[in-house]
Coordinates of C-alpha atoms in Angstrom, one line a residue:
Chain A
M1 CA -50.8 -64.1 -44.2
G2 CA -49.4 -63.1 -41.1
K3 CA -52.3 -63.3 -39.5
S4 CA -53.2 -66.8 -39.9
N5 CA -50.1 -68.0 -39.0
S6 CA -50.6 -66.2 -35.7
S7 CA -53.7 -67.7 -35.0
S8 CA -52.8 -71.5 -36.3
R9 CA -49.5 -70.6 -33.7
K10 CA -52.2 -70.4 -31.2
T11 CA -54.3 -73.8 -31.5
V12 CA -50.3 -75.3 -32.0
L13 CA -49.5 -74.4 -28.5
L14 CA -53.3 -74.9 -26.9
Q15 CA -52.7 -78.7 -28.5
R16 CA -49.1 -78.9 -27.0
N17 CA -50.6 -78.0 -24.0
R18 CA -53.0 -80.8 -24.2
D19 CA -51.0 -82.9 -24.9
P20 CA -48.8 -84.5 -22.1
Q21 CA -47.1 -87.2 -24.2
H22 CA -46.4 -85.1 -27.6
G23 CA -42.9 -85.0 -26.3
L24 CA -42.9 -88.7 -26.1
K25 CA -44.7 -89.1 -29.3
I26 CA -41.9 -87.0 -31.3
S27 CA -39.5 -89.2 -29.6
F28 CA -40.9 -92.6 -30.7
G29 CA -41.5 -90.7 -34.7
V30 CA -37.5 -89.9 -34.7
I31 CA -36.3 -93.2 -33.5
I32 CA -38.4 -94.9 -36.6
A33 CA -37.1 -92.7 -38.4
I34 CA -33.2 -93.2 -37.6
L35 CA -34.3 -97.3 -38.3
F36 CA -35.8 -96.2 -41.9
L37 CA -32.1 -94.6 -42.1
V38 CA -29.8 -97.3 -40.6
P39 CA -29.4 -98.9 -43.8
I40 CA -28.7 -95.7 -46.2
I41 CA -25.8 -94.5 -43.8
W42 CA -24.4 -97.9 -43.3
M43 CA -24.6 -98.7 -47.5
L44 CA -22.8 -95.1 -46.8
F45 CA -20.2 -95.8 -44.7
V46 CA -19.4 -99.0 -45.5
S47 CA -19.1 -97.9 -49.2
I48 CA -16.1 -95.6 -48.0
K49 CA -13.9 -97.9 -45.8
P50 CA -11.0 -100.2 -46.9
D51 CA -12.0 -102.5 -49.7
G52 CA -11.7 -105.9 -47.7
F53 CA -13.0 -104.4 -44.7
S54 CA -14.8 -106.7 -42.1
T55 CA -15.7 -106.5 -38.2
T56 CA -18.0 -108.1 -35.6
N57 CA -17.9 -104.4 -33.8
P58 CA -21.2 -103.0 -35.1
L59 CA -19.5 -99.8 -34.3
D60 CA -16.5 -99.8 -36.5
W61 CA -19.1 -100.5 -39.1
F62 CA -19.0 -96.7 -38.8
L63 CA -16.2 -95.1 -37.6
P64 CA -12.6 -94.6 -39.3
P65 CA -10.4 -95.2 -40.8
Y66 CA -12.4 -94.3 -44.4
T67 CA -11.3 -94.1 -47.7
F68 CA -12.9 -92.5 -51.2
E69 CA -10.6 -95.5 -52.9
N70 CA -13.1 -97.3 -53.5
Y71 CA -15.6 -94.4 -55.4
T72 CA -12.6 -94.3 -58.2
N73 CA -11.9 -98.0 -58.7
I74 CA -15.3 -98.7 -59.0
I75 CA -15.9 -95.8 -61.6
A76 CA -12.9 -96.4 -63.5
D77 CA -13.5 -100.5 -63.3
T78 CA -17.1 -100.7 -63.7
L79 CA -20.1 -99.6 -66.3
I80 CA -22.0 -98.1 -63.7
L81 CA -21.5 -94.9 -64.7
R82 CA -22.8 -96.0 -68.0
W83 CA -26.1 -97.7 -66.1
V84 CA -26.4 -94.8 -64.5
W85 CA -26.0 -92.5 -67.4
N86 CA -28.8 -95.4 -69.1
S87 CA -31.3 -95.0 -66.3
L88 CA -31.4 -91.3 -66.3
I89 CA -31.8 -90.6 -70.4
V90 CA -33.9 -93.9 -69.8
G91 CA -35.8 -91.6 -67.1
L92 CA -35.6 -88.1 -69.0
I93 CA -36.8 -89.3 -72.2
T94 CA -39.9 -91.8 -71.3
T95 CA -40.9 -88.6 -69.2
I96 CA -40.8 -85.8 -71.9
L97 CA -42.4 -88.3 -74.0
T98 CA -44.8 -89.5 -71.6
L99 CA -45.9 -85.6 -71.0
F100 CA -46.1 -85.1 -74.0
I101 CA -48.4 -87.4 -76.0
T102 CA -50.2 -87.4 -72.7
S103 CA -51.2 -83.6 -72.5
L104 CA -52.0 -83.4 -76.0
A105 CA -54.7 -86.1 -76.0
A106 CA -55.9 -85.1 -72.7
F107 CA -56.3 -81.6 -74.2
A108 CA -58.4 -83.0 -76.9
L109 CA -61.1 -84.4 -74.8
S110 CA -60.8 -81.8 -72.6
Q111 CA -61.2 -78.8 -75.0
M112 CA -62.0 -79.7 -78.6
K113 CA -65.4 -80.9 -80.0
F114 CA -65.6 -84.5 -82.1
R115 CA -67.5 -87.8 -82.5
F116 CA -67.3 -90.5 -80.8
K117 CA -65.4 -88.6 -77.5
K118 CA -67.4 -90.0 -75.2
T119 CA -65.8 -93.5 -76.2
I120 CA -62.1 -93.3 -76.6
F121 CA -62.1 -91.8 -73.3
V122 CA -63.6 -94.7 -71.7
F123 CA -61.3 -97.3 -74.6
F124 CA -58.3 -95.2 -72.6
L125 CA -59.9 -95.3 -69.4
L126 CA -60.0 -99.0 -69.8
G127 CA -56.1 -99.0 -70.2
L128 CA -56.0 -97.8 -66.0
M129 CA -57.3 -101.7 -65.6
I130 CA -54.8 -103.5 -67.8
P131 CA -51.5 -104.2 -65.6
G132 CA -48.5 -104.0 -67.5
E133 CA -46.8 -107.0 -65.5
A134 CA -49.4 -109.2 -66.4
T135 CA -49.3 -108.6 -70.3
I136 CA -45.5 -108.6 -70.3
I137 CA -44.8 -111.8 -71.9
P138 CA -47.0 -111.1 -74.8
L139 CA -45.4 -107.4 -74.7
Y140 CA -42.0 -109.2 -75.4
E141 CA -43.1 -110.4 -78.3
I142 CA -44.8 -107.8 -80.0
V143 CA -41.3 -105.6 -78.9
K144 CA -39.3 -108.2 -80.7
N145 CA -41.3 -108.4 -83.6
M146 CA -40.6 -104.4 -83.9
G147 CA -36.7 -105.5 -83.8
L148 CA -36.7 -103.5 -80.4
I149 CA -35.3 -106.0 -77.7
D150 CA -32.0 -104.5 -76.6
S151 CA -32.5 -100.6 -77.4
Y152 CA -33.2 -97.6 -75.6
A153 CA -36.7 -97.4 -78.0
G154 CA -37.5 -101.3 -76.6
L155 CA -37.0 -99.9 -73.0
I156 CA -38.7 -96.6 -73.6
L157 CA -41.7 -96.5 -76.0
P158 CA -43.7 -99.3 -74.0
M159 CA -43.7 -97.2 -70.9
I160 CA -45.1 -94.0 -72.6
A161 CA -48.8 -94.5 -72.9
S162 CA -49.9 -93.8 -69.6
P163 CA -53.9 -93.5 -69.4
L164 CA -53.8 -92.2 -66.0
G165 CA -51.5 -89.3 -67.2
V166 CA -54.2 -88.4 -69.3
I167 CA -57.4 -88.8 -66.9
I168 CA -55.4 -86.7 -64.2
L169 CA -54.7 -84.1 -67.1
K170 CA -57.9 -84.1 -68.7
S171 CA -59.5 -82.9 -65.4
F172 CA -57.3 -80.7 -64.7
F173 CA -57.7 -79.3 -68.2
D174 CA -61.4 -79.5 -67.9
G175 CA -60.9 -76.9 -64.5
V176 CA -59.0 -74.0 -66.3
P177 CA -61.4 -70.9 -66.5
R178 CA -63.9 -70.6 -69.4
E179 CA -63.5 -67.8 -69.8
V180 CA -59.5 -67.6 -70.5
I181 CA -60.4 -70.3 -73.1
E182 CA -62.9 -68.2 -74.4
S183 CA -61.0 -64.3 -74.8
A184 CA -58.4 -66.7 -76.6
V185 CA -60.2 -68.3 -78.9
M186 CA -62.1 -65.0 -79.7
D187 CA -58.4 -63.5 -80.1
G188 CA -58.1 -66.1 -82.8
C189 CA -55.9 -68.4 -81.4
S190 CA -55.6 -71.8 -82.7
N191 CA -55.6 -75.5 -81.4
F192 CA -52.1 -75.8 -81.0
K193 CA -51.7 -72.2 -79.6
L194 CA -54.3 -72.4 -76.9
F195 CA -52.5 -75.6 -76.0
Y196 CA -49.0 -74.5 -75.7
K197 CA -49.2 -70.7 -75.0
I198 CA -52.1 -70.6 -72.5
V199 CA -53.5 -74.5 -71.1
L200 CA -49.2 -76.1 -71.0
P201 CA -48.6 -73.0 -68.7
L202 CA -51.5 -74.0 -66.4
A203 CA -51.4 -76.9 -66.1
K204 CA -48.0 -76.5 -64.7
P205 CA -48.3 -78.2 -61.2
A206 CA -50.3 -81.3 -62.8
L207 CA -47.4 -82.1 -65.3
A208 CA -44.6 -81.9 -62.6
A209 CA -46.7 -83.9 -60.4
I210 CA -46.9 -86.9 -63.2
G211 CA -43.3 -86.2 -64.3
I212 CA -42.1 -86.9 -60.9
F213 CA -44.1 -89.8 -60.3
T214 CA -43.1 -90.9 -64.2
F215 CA -39.7 -90.8 -63.5
I216 CA -39.1 -92.3 -60.4
G217 CA -41.5 -95.1 -62.0
S218 CA -39.0 -95.5 -64.7
W219 CA -36.0 -94.9 -62.4
N220 CA -37.1 -98.3 -60.3
N221 CA -38.6 -100.0 -63.2
F222 CA -37.3 -103.9 -63.5
L223 CA -38.8 -105.9 -64.8
W224 CA -39.2 -104.9 -68.0
P225 CA -35.9 -103.5 -68.2
Y226 CA -34.8 -107.4 -66.9
L227 CA -37.1 -109.1 -70.1
S228 CA -35.5 -107.0 -72.4
I229 CA -32.5 -105.7 -72.4
L230 CA -29.6 -108.2 -73.1
S231 CA -26.1 -106.2 -74.0
E232 CA -24.2 -104.7 -70.1
T233 CA -24.0 -101.6 -72.0
L234 CA -27.4 -101.2 -71.9
Y235 CA -28.2 -101.8 -68.8
T236 CA -30.2 -99.8 -66.5
L237 CA -29.1 -99.5 -63.0
P238 CA -31.9 -101.6 -61.7
V239 CA -30.8 -104.7 -63.4
G240 CA -27.1 -104.1 -64.1
L241 CA -26.4 -103.6 -60.0
P242 CA -27.6 -107.2 -59.1
V243 CA -25.2 -108.5 -62.1
F244 CA -22.3 -106.5 -60.2
N245 CA -23.3 -107.3 -57.0
S246 CA -23.6 -111.3 -57.1
A247 CA -20.2 -111.0 -58.1
Y248 CA -19.6 -111.0 -54.1
S249 CA -20.4 -112.5 -51.1
Q250 CA -18.2 -111.3 -48.1
A251 CA -16.8 -108.1 -49.5
Y252 CA -19.0 -105.7 -48.6
V253 CA -16.9 -102.5 -49.8
L254 CA -17.1 -102.9 -53.3
P255 CA -21.3 -104.2 -53.4
M256 CA -21.9 -101.1 -51.2
T257 CA -19.7 -98.6 -53.0
A258 CA -21.7 -99.3 -56.0
N259 CA -25.0 -99.0 -53.9
A260 CA -24.1 -95.6 -53.3
V261 CA -22.7 -94.3 -56.3
A262 CA -26.3 -95.8 -57.6
S263 CA -28.4 -94.1 -55.0
I264 CA -26.3 -90.5 -54.1
P265 CA -27.6 -88.9 -56.9
V266 CA -31.0 -89.4 -56.1
I267 CA -30.9 -88.8 -52.8
I268 CA -30.0 -85.1 -53.8
V269 CA -32.3 -85.1 -55.8
F270 CA -35.0 -86.0 -53.4
L271 CA -33.3 -83.4 -50.5
I272 CA -33.6 -80.6 -53.5
F273 CA -37.4 -81.9 -54.4
E274 CA -38.8 -82.8 -51.4
K275 CA -41.8 -81.0 -51.1
Q276 CA -42.4 -81.3 -54.8
I277 CA -42.5 -85.1 -54.7
V278 CA -44.7 -85.3 -51.8
K279 CA -46.9 -82.8 -53.0
G280 CA -46.8 -84.5 -56.5
I281 CA -47.2 -88.0 -54.7
S282 CA -51.1 -86.5 -52.8
F283 CA -51.6 -84.8 -56.1
T284 CA -52.0 -87.8 -58.6
G285 CA -52.5 -90.5 -55.7
I286 CA -55.6 -89.1 -54.7
K287 CA -57.0 -87.9 -58.0
G288 CA -56.0 -91.0 -59.9
Chain B
M1 CA -72.4 -78.5 -92.3
N2 CA -71.4 -82.3 -92.8
K3 CA -68.5 -81.5 -93.8
K4 CA -67.4 -79.0 -91.1
S5 CA -67.5 -81.1 -88.4
W6 CA -66.0 -83.8 -90.7
L7 CA -63.3 -81.2 -90.3
R8 CA -63.7 -80.1 -87.2
D9 CA -63.1 -84.1 -86.1
M10 CA -59.8 -83.9 -88.0
K11 CA -58.4 -81.2 -85.6
A12 CA -58.6 -83.3 -82.9
I13 CA -56.3 -86.3 -84.9
P14 CA -52.7 -84.9 -84.3
F15 CA -53.9 -84.6 -80.6
L16 CA -55.1 -87.9 -79.8
L17 CA -52.8 -89.6 -82.8
P18 CA -49.6 -89.9 -81.1
F19 CA -51.2 -91.2 -77.7
F20 CA -53.4 -93.5 -79.1
I21 CA -50.4 -95.6 -81.3
A22 CA -48.6 -95.8 -78.8
Y23 CA -51.9 -96.9 -76.4
V24 CA -52.7 -99.5 -79.0
I25 CA -50.1 -101.1 -79.9
F26 CA -48.2 -101.5 -75.8
T27 CA -51.1 -101.3 -74.1
I28 CA -54.2 -102.5 -75.6
F29 CA -52.6 -105.1 -78.4
P30 CA -50.6 -107.3 -75.9
I31 CA -53.9 -108.6 -74.3
F32 CA -54.7 -110.1 -77.7
K33 CA -51.8 -111.6 -78.9
G34 CA -51.9 -112.8 -75.2
L35 CA -54.8 -114.6 -75.7
E36 CA -53.3 -115.9 -79.2
M37 CA -49.8 -117.2 -77.5
S38 CA -52.0 -119.4 -74.5
L39 CA -53.3 -121.2 -77.4
Y40 CA -49.9 -121.9 -79.1
D41 CA -46.9 -123.7 -78.1
W42 CA -44.8 -120.9 -78.4
S43 CA -40.9 -120.9 -77.9
L44 CA -38.4 -117.6 -77.4
V45 CA -37.7 -117.5 -81.0
R46 CA -41.4 -118.6 -83.2
K47 CA -45.0 -119.7 -82.4
L48 CA -44.8 -123.6 -82.6
D49 CA -48.0 -125.6 -82.8
F50 CA -51.4 -124.5 -82.4
V51 CA -52.7 -126.8 -79.0
G52 CA -56.3 -125.5 -78.3
L53 CA -56.5 -125.3 -74.7
E54 CA -53.8 -127.6 -73.3
N55 CA -52.0 -124.7 -71.8
Y56 CA -54.5 -123.8 -69.5
Q57 CA -55.2 -127.2 -68.7
E58 CA -51.7 -127.7 -67.7
M59 CA -52.0 -124.6 -65.6
F60 CA -54.9 -125.9 -63.2
T61 CA -52.6 -129.0 -62.8
D62 CA -49.6 -127.5 -62.3
P63 CA -48.3 -127.6 -58.9
H64 CA -46.2 -124.8 -58.9
F65 CA -48.5 -122.5 -60.2
W66 CA -50.8 -122.8 -58.0
H67 CA -47.9 -123.1 -55.0
T68 CA -46.5 -119.5 -56.7
L69 CA -49.8 -118.4 -56.6
W70 CA -50.3 -119.2 -53.2
N71 CA -46.7 -117.9 -52.3
T72 CA -48.1 -114.1 -53.8
T73 CA -51.0 -114.4 -51.7
L74 CA -50.0 -115.3 -48.6
F75 CA -47.4 -112.0 -49.6
V76 CA -50.6 -109.8 -49.9
I77 CA -51.8 -110.8 -46.4
L78 CA -48.2 -110.3 -44.6
T79 CA -48.4 -107.2 -46.6
T80 CA -51.3 -105.5 -47.0
P81 CA -52.5 -104.8 -43.2
T82 CA -49.2 -104.3 -41.8
M83 CA -48.1 -101.7 -44.9
V84 CA -52.1 -99.8 -44.2
F85 CA -51.3 -99.6 -40.5
L86 CA -47.9 -99.1 -40.4
A87 CA -48.2 -95.7 -43.2
L88 CA -51.4 -94.5 -40.8
G89 CA -48.7 -94.7 -38.0
L90 CA -46.4 -92.6 -39.8
A91 CA -48.5 -90.2 -41.4
L92 CA -50.0 -89.0 -37.8
F93 CA -46.3 -88.7 -36.6
A94 CA -45.0 -87.1 -39.7
N95 CA -48.0 -84.8 -39.2
M96 CA -46.8 -83.6 -35.8
R97 CA -46.2 -79.9 -35.0
T98 CA -42.3 -80.2 -34.1
K99 CA -39.4 -79.3 -36.3
L100 CA -38.0 -82.3 -36.5
Q101 CA -41.6 -82.2 -39.4
T102 CA -39.7 -82.4 -42.3
F103 CA -36.9 -84.8 -40.6
L104 CA -39.6 -87.0 -40.3
R105 CA -41.2 -86.8 -43.2
S106 CA -38.1 -87.3 -45.6
A107 CA -36.6 -90.1 -43.3
Y108 CA -40.0 -92.4 -44.0
F109 CA -40.0 -91.7 -47.8
L110 CA -36.6 -91.8 -48.6
P111 CA -36.0 -95.8 -48.8
S112 CA -38.9 -95.9 -51.7
I113 CA -36.8 -93.1 -54.2
L114 CA -34.4 -96.1 -54.0
S115 CA -33.6 -98.8 -57.0
V116 CA -34.8 -101.7 -55.6
A117 CA -31.8 -103.5 -56.9
V118 CA -30.0 -100.8 -53.6
I119 CA -32.3 -101.7 -51.2
S120 CA -32.0 -105.5 -51.5
F121 CA -28.7 -105.6 -51.9
V122 CA -28.5 -103.7 -48.6
V123 CA -30.5 -105.7 -47.0
I124 CA -28.5 -108.5 -48.2
F125 CA -25.3 -107.7 -47.0
M126 CA -27.0 -106.6 -44.0
L127 CA -28.3 -110.0 -43.0
Q128 CA -25.4 -111.9 -43.6
P129 CA -24.4 -114.2 -40.9
Y130 CA -21.8 -114.6 -38.5
S131 CA -20.5 -111.1 -40.2
G132 CA -23.6 -109.2 -40.9
F133 CA -24.1 -106.3 -39.6
V134 CA -28.1 -107.1 -38.3
N135 CA -26.2 -110.1 -36.6
T136 CA -23.3 -108.5 -35.4
V137 CA -25.6 -105.6 -33.7
L138 CA -27.8 -108.8 -32.1
H139 CA -24.6 -110.3 -30.5
S140 CA -23.3 -107.3 -28.9
I141 CA -26.7 -107.1 -27.2
G142 CA -26.4 -110.7 -25.8
I143 CA -28.2 -112.3 -28.6
E144 CA -26.4 -115.6 -29.1
T145 CA -27.7 -117.3 -31.5
E146 CA -26.9 -117.4 -35.0
L147 CA -29.8 -116.4 -37.5
Y148 CA -30.0 -117.5 -41.0
W149 CA -32.5 -114.9 -42.2
L150 CA -32.6 -115.6 -45.8
T151 CA -32.0 -119.3 -45.9
D152 CA -34.8 -120.0 -43.0
K153 CA -38.4 -120.4 -44.1
V154 CA -40.0 -118.2 -41.9
L155 CA -37.1 -115.6 -41.6
A156 CA -36.7 -115.5 -45.3
W157 CA -40.4 -114.3 -45.2
I158 CA -40.2 -111.9 -42.3
T159 CA -37.2 -110.6 -44.2
I160 CA -39.3 -109.7 -47.4
V161 CA -42.4 -108.4 -45.7
V162 CA -40.1 -105.7 -43.5
V163 CA -38.0 -105.0 -46.8
T164 CA -41.3 -104.1 -48.4
L165 CA -42.7 -101.7 -45.7
W166 CA -39.1 -100.2 -45.2
W167 CA -39.2 -99.8 -49.4
T168 CA -42.8 -98.4 -49.9
V169 CA -43.8 -97.5 -46.7
G170 CA -44.0 -94.0 -47.4
F171 CA -45.5 -93.6 -50.2
N172 CA -48.7 -94.6 -48.1
M173 CA -48.0 -92.5 -45.8
V174 CA -48.0 -89.7 -48.0
L175 CA -51.6 -90.2 -49.5
F176 CA -52.7 -90.6 -46.0
L177 CA -50.8 -87.2 -44.9
A178 CA -52.7 -85.5 -47.5
A179 CA -55.7 -86.7 -45.8
L180 CA -54.8 -85.3 -42.7
Q181 CA -54.1 -82.0 -43.3
D182 CA -57.4 -81.6 -45.1
I183 CA -59.7 -82.3 -42.3
P184 CA -60.3 -79.2 -41.1
E185 CA -59.0 -77.7 -37.9
S186 CA -63.0 -76.4 -37.0
L187 CA -64.0 -80.2 -36.0
Y188 CA -61.1 -80.8 -33.7
E189 CA -61.7 -76.9 -32.3
A190 CA -65.0 -78.0 -31.7
S191 CA -64.6 -81.2 -30.0
E192 CA -62.2 -79.6 -27.5
I193 CA -65.0 -77.1 -26.4
D194 CA -66.8 -80.6 -26.1
G195 CA -64.5 -81.5 -23.3
A196 CA -63.1 -84.8 -26.0
S197 CA -60.2 -86.2 -24.8
R198 CA -57.1 -86.9 -27.6
W199 CA -58.3 -90.4 -27.8
E200 CA -62.1 -89.9 -28.3
Q201 CA -60.9 -86.8 -31.3
F202 CA -58.6 -89.5 -32.9
R203 CA -61.5 -92.1 -33.1
H204 CA -64.3 -89.5 -33.9
I205 CA -62.8 -87.3 -35.9
T206 CA -59.5 -88.3 -37.3
L207 CA -60.3 -92.1 -38.3
P208 CA -63.8 -91.8 -39.6
Q209 CA -62.3 -88.6 -42.3
L210 CA -59.4 -90.5 -42.9
M211 CA -61.5 -93.9 -43.6
P212 CA -62.3 -93.2 -47.8
I213 CA -58.6 -92.3 -48.3
G214 CA -57.7 -95.9 -46.3
R215 CA -60.1 -97.7 -48.6
V216 CA -58.3 -96.7 -51.1
I217 CA -54.9 -97.5 -50.3
V218 CA -56.0 -100.9 -49.4
L219 CA -57.0 -101.9 -52.5
L220 CA -54.3 -100.4 -54.3
Q221 CA -52.1 -101.9 -51.9
I222 CA -53.5 -105.3 -52.8
L223 CA -53.0 -104.7 -56.4
A224 CA -49.3 -103.8 -56.0
S225 CA -48.4 -106.3 -53.6
Y226 CA -49.7 -109.1 -56.2
K227 CA -47.3 -107.9 -58.7
V228 CA -44.8 -108.5 -56.1
F229 CA -41.1 -109.7 -57.9
A230 CA -38.1 -107.9 -57.6
Q231 CA -37.5 -107.4 -54.2
I232 CA -37.9 -111.6 -53.8
L233 CA -36.1 -112.0 -56.8
L234 CA -33.4 -110.2 -55.9
I235 CA -33.1 -110.9 -51.9
T236 CA -34.2 -114.5 -51.7
G237 CA -34.6 -115.7 -55.4
G238 CA -37.4 -117.6 -54.4
G239 CA -35.8 -119.9 -51.4
P240 CA -35.3 -121.5 -49.6
G241 CA -36.7 -124.4 -51.8
G242 CA -39.2 -122.0 -53.6
A243 CA -40.9 -121.1 -50.7
T244 CA -40.9 -117.5 -51.1
R245 CA -41.4 -117.7 -55.0
P246 CA -44.4 -115.3 -56.4
L247 CA -46.2 -116.0 -59.4
I248 CA -44.4 -113.5 -61.5
Q249 CA -41.2 -114.9 -60.4
Y250 CA -42.2 -118.5 -62.0
I251 CA -44.2 -117.2 -65.0
Y252 CA -40.8 -115.4 -65.7
E253 CA -39.2 -119.1 -65.3
V254 CA -41.2 -121.0 -67.9
G255 CA -41.1 -118.2 -70.3
F256 CA -37.5 -117.2 -70.3
R257 CA -35.6 -119.9 -68.4
Q258 CA -37.6 -123.3 -70.0
N259 CA -38.2 -121.6 -73.6
N260 CA -42.3 -122.3 -72.9
L261 CA -43.8 -118.3 -73.8
G262 CA -47.1 -119.7 -74.5
Y263 CA -47.6 -121.5 -71.2
A264 CA -46.0 -118.2 -69.4
A265 CA -49.0 -116.1 -71.5
T266 CA -51.5 -118.5 -70.0
M267 CA -50.4 -118.2 -66.4
S268 CA -50.2 -113.9 -67.3
Y269 CA -53.9 -114.8 -67.9
A270 CA -54.9 -115.8 -64.6
L271 CA -52.7 -112.9 -62.6
F272 CA -54.6 -110.5 -65.4
F273 CA -58.0 -111.8 -64.5
I274 CA -57.0 -111.7 -60.8
L275 CA -55.5 -108.3 -61.1
L276 CA -58.5 -107.1 -63.4
I277 CA -61.3 -107.9 -60.7
L278 CA -59.3 -106.4 -58.1
S279 CA -58.8 -102.5 -60.6
I280 CA -62.6 -103.3 -61.3
I281 CA -63.4 -103.1 -57.8
Q282 CA -61.1 -100.4 -57.1
L283 CA -62.7 -98.3 -59.7
K284 CA -66.1 -98.5 -57.9
A285 CA -65.2 -98.1 -54.8
Q286 CA -63.3 -94.9 -55.8
R287 CA -66.6 -94.0 -57.5
T288 CA -68.4 -94.0 -54.4
E289 CA -65.9 -92.1 -52.5
E290 CA -66.4 -89.3 -55.4
R291 CA -70.1 -88.9 -55.0

């Protein structure tokens, strides 16, 4: 490890020397990065301004006075924490159920022998070509007939059957060394045991990638919750925030505080898991 | 023997069944249900009359359908090339060897994890005329014109496109970044010995190596852009005067405001076929990729 590190450092130095514009390029990259962050930073600063704040001097947005009163007010007077909680619960349950049912199906398709295996796989593959947005109207009718409109179950269940998840996990399970499987079977391992004791632990990177993906997807899902949830107490954040924000047009502070309350948890989670999230996306993106 | 294979098949059932049920009910069945609905007058409450192909006839002569389909297509045309080039550029920056690497990657990607509601409302408030952040910055550098970002047709389109780029480009950047890191270092070393300039290296090594993932990104982006809805609904509401209203918003309005799920399902089919054709092209392209 140390050796390859020092030799790659040498090529780094070599390349740096060969590119006279390296510093310029970095500065440009940093300027774009700052531009990308400006709206988020602006939101965070406005959220700690005194209520009713407005200015015509751009710098004033970022300078004191600051106050955290808005946060206590927003949390006390609105359902926003409830909406964070709904988004969190829906995201977590969706992720767990998705991982559970897709990994079971992928295990069967990868490691078990049965009739019509190929047909079933192709049937699941078809799902990749069916865009959820285009079947949302009949989906609404189906979920309504099941009596699940305006419920957690109605938010979660339609989202869990991810064909992409099955396909990624199947190709991952296919890569588990034959000897590992065979020696476990020799020891009299049942299929379920083989699944959760051996194959599943080996598939952690794939599961993590799909899990992160599913959670972010659910956290940001707008169209389906927008259609299927009617009660304010069941709103997820993407549905609830606009209702709250629309009530204000010129008052900047409270809407930005609400947006900050909605964003700070995900920003923290992102900063902690940045590496895994980025890796997960390239993992599923390329394989999918 | 026969009994044995039957037993073997039975063992697979508990593994397949949970996914199979959810998949059939929520992914496959809606396609057939949608077909049925498109042949009826169908309100939010119940099925009304069988109307045959009338909904389809209505669709072909409905100016709003064509207009919103055109808006959606315009959005695809405006976002796809800009998105791909921006993603590539950012990936090149994010791949530079510098201590700031993690900062660059995080900054480019961070907007993607924020909720569409958050990004939309931050933008709405930043773009307010007279008192918003963007116009106050423009005033302070001497641009005195008052820009009405969300109520001028052209500016509204620019806003929607720029916001979409900002919000979603990080995802494509990561895909490019992964591909960049897969390019063998030896290719660059060899070309260096041959005395290739950095531009030549980029043209003859980096770009060709990125072509496969580039094609996938283009197709994924077209698919994603055809489904645009949330940020437009929240930022411009489809305005001014329907100028930015996308197809999904119109489908939503027909279904849930005009109480006509049958016609909404019919138009969903139009979108379905567009996306289906694009998906088939995408899968074909990816298949060729893997070969």
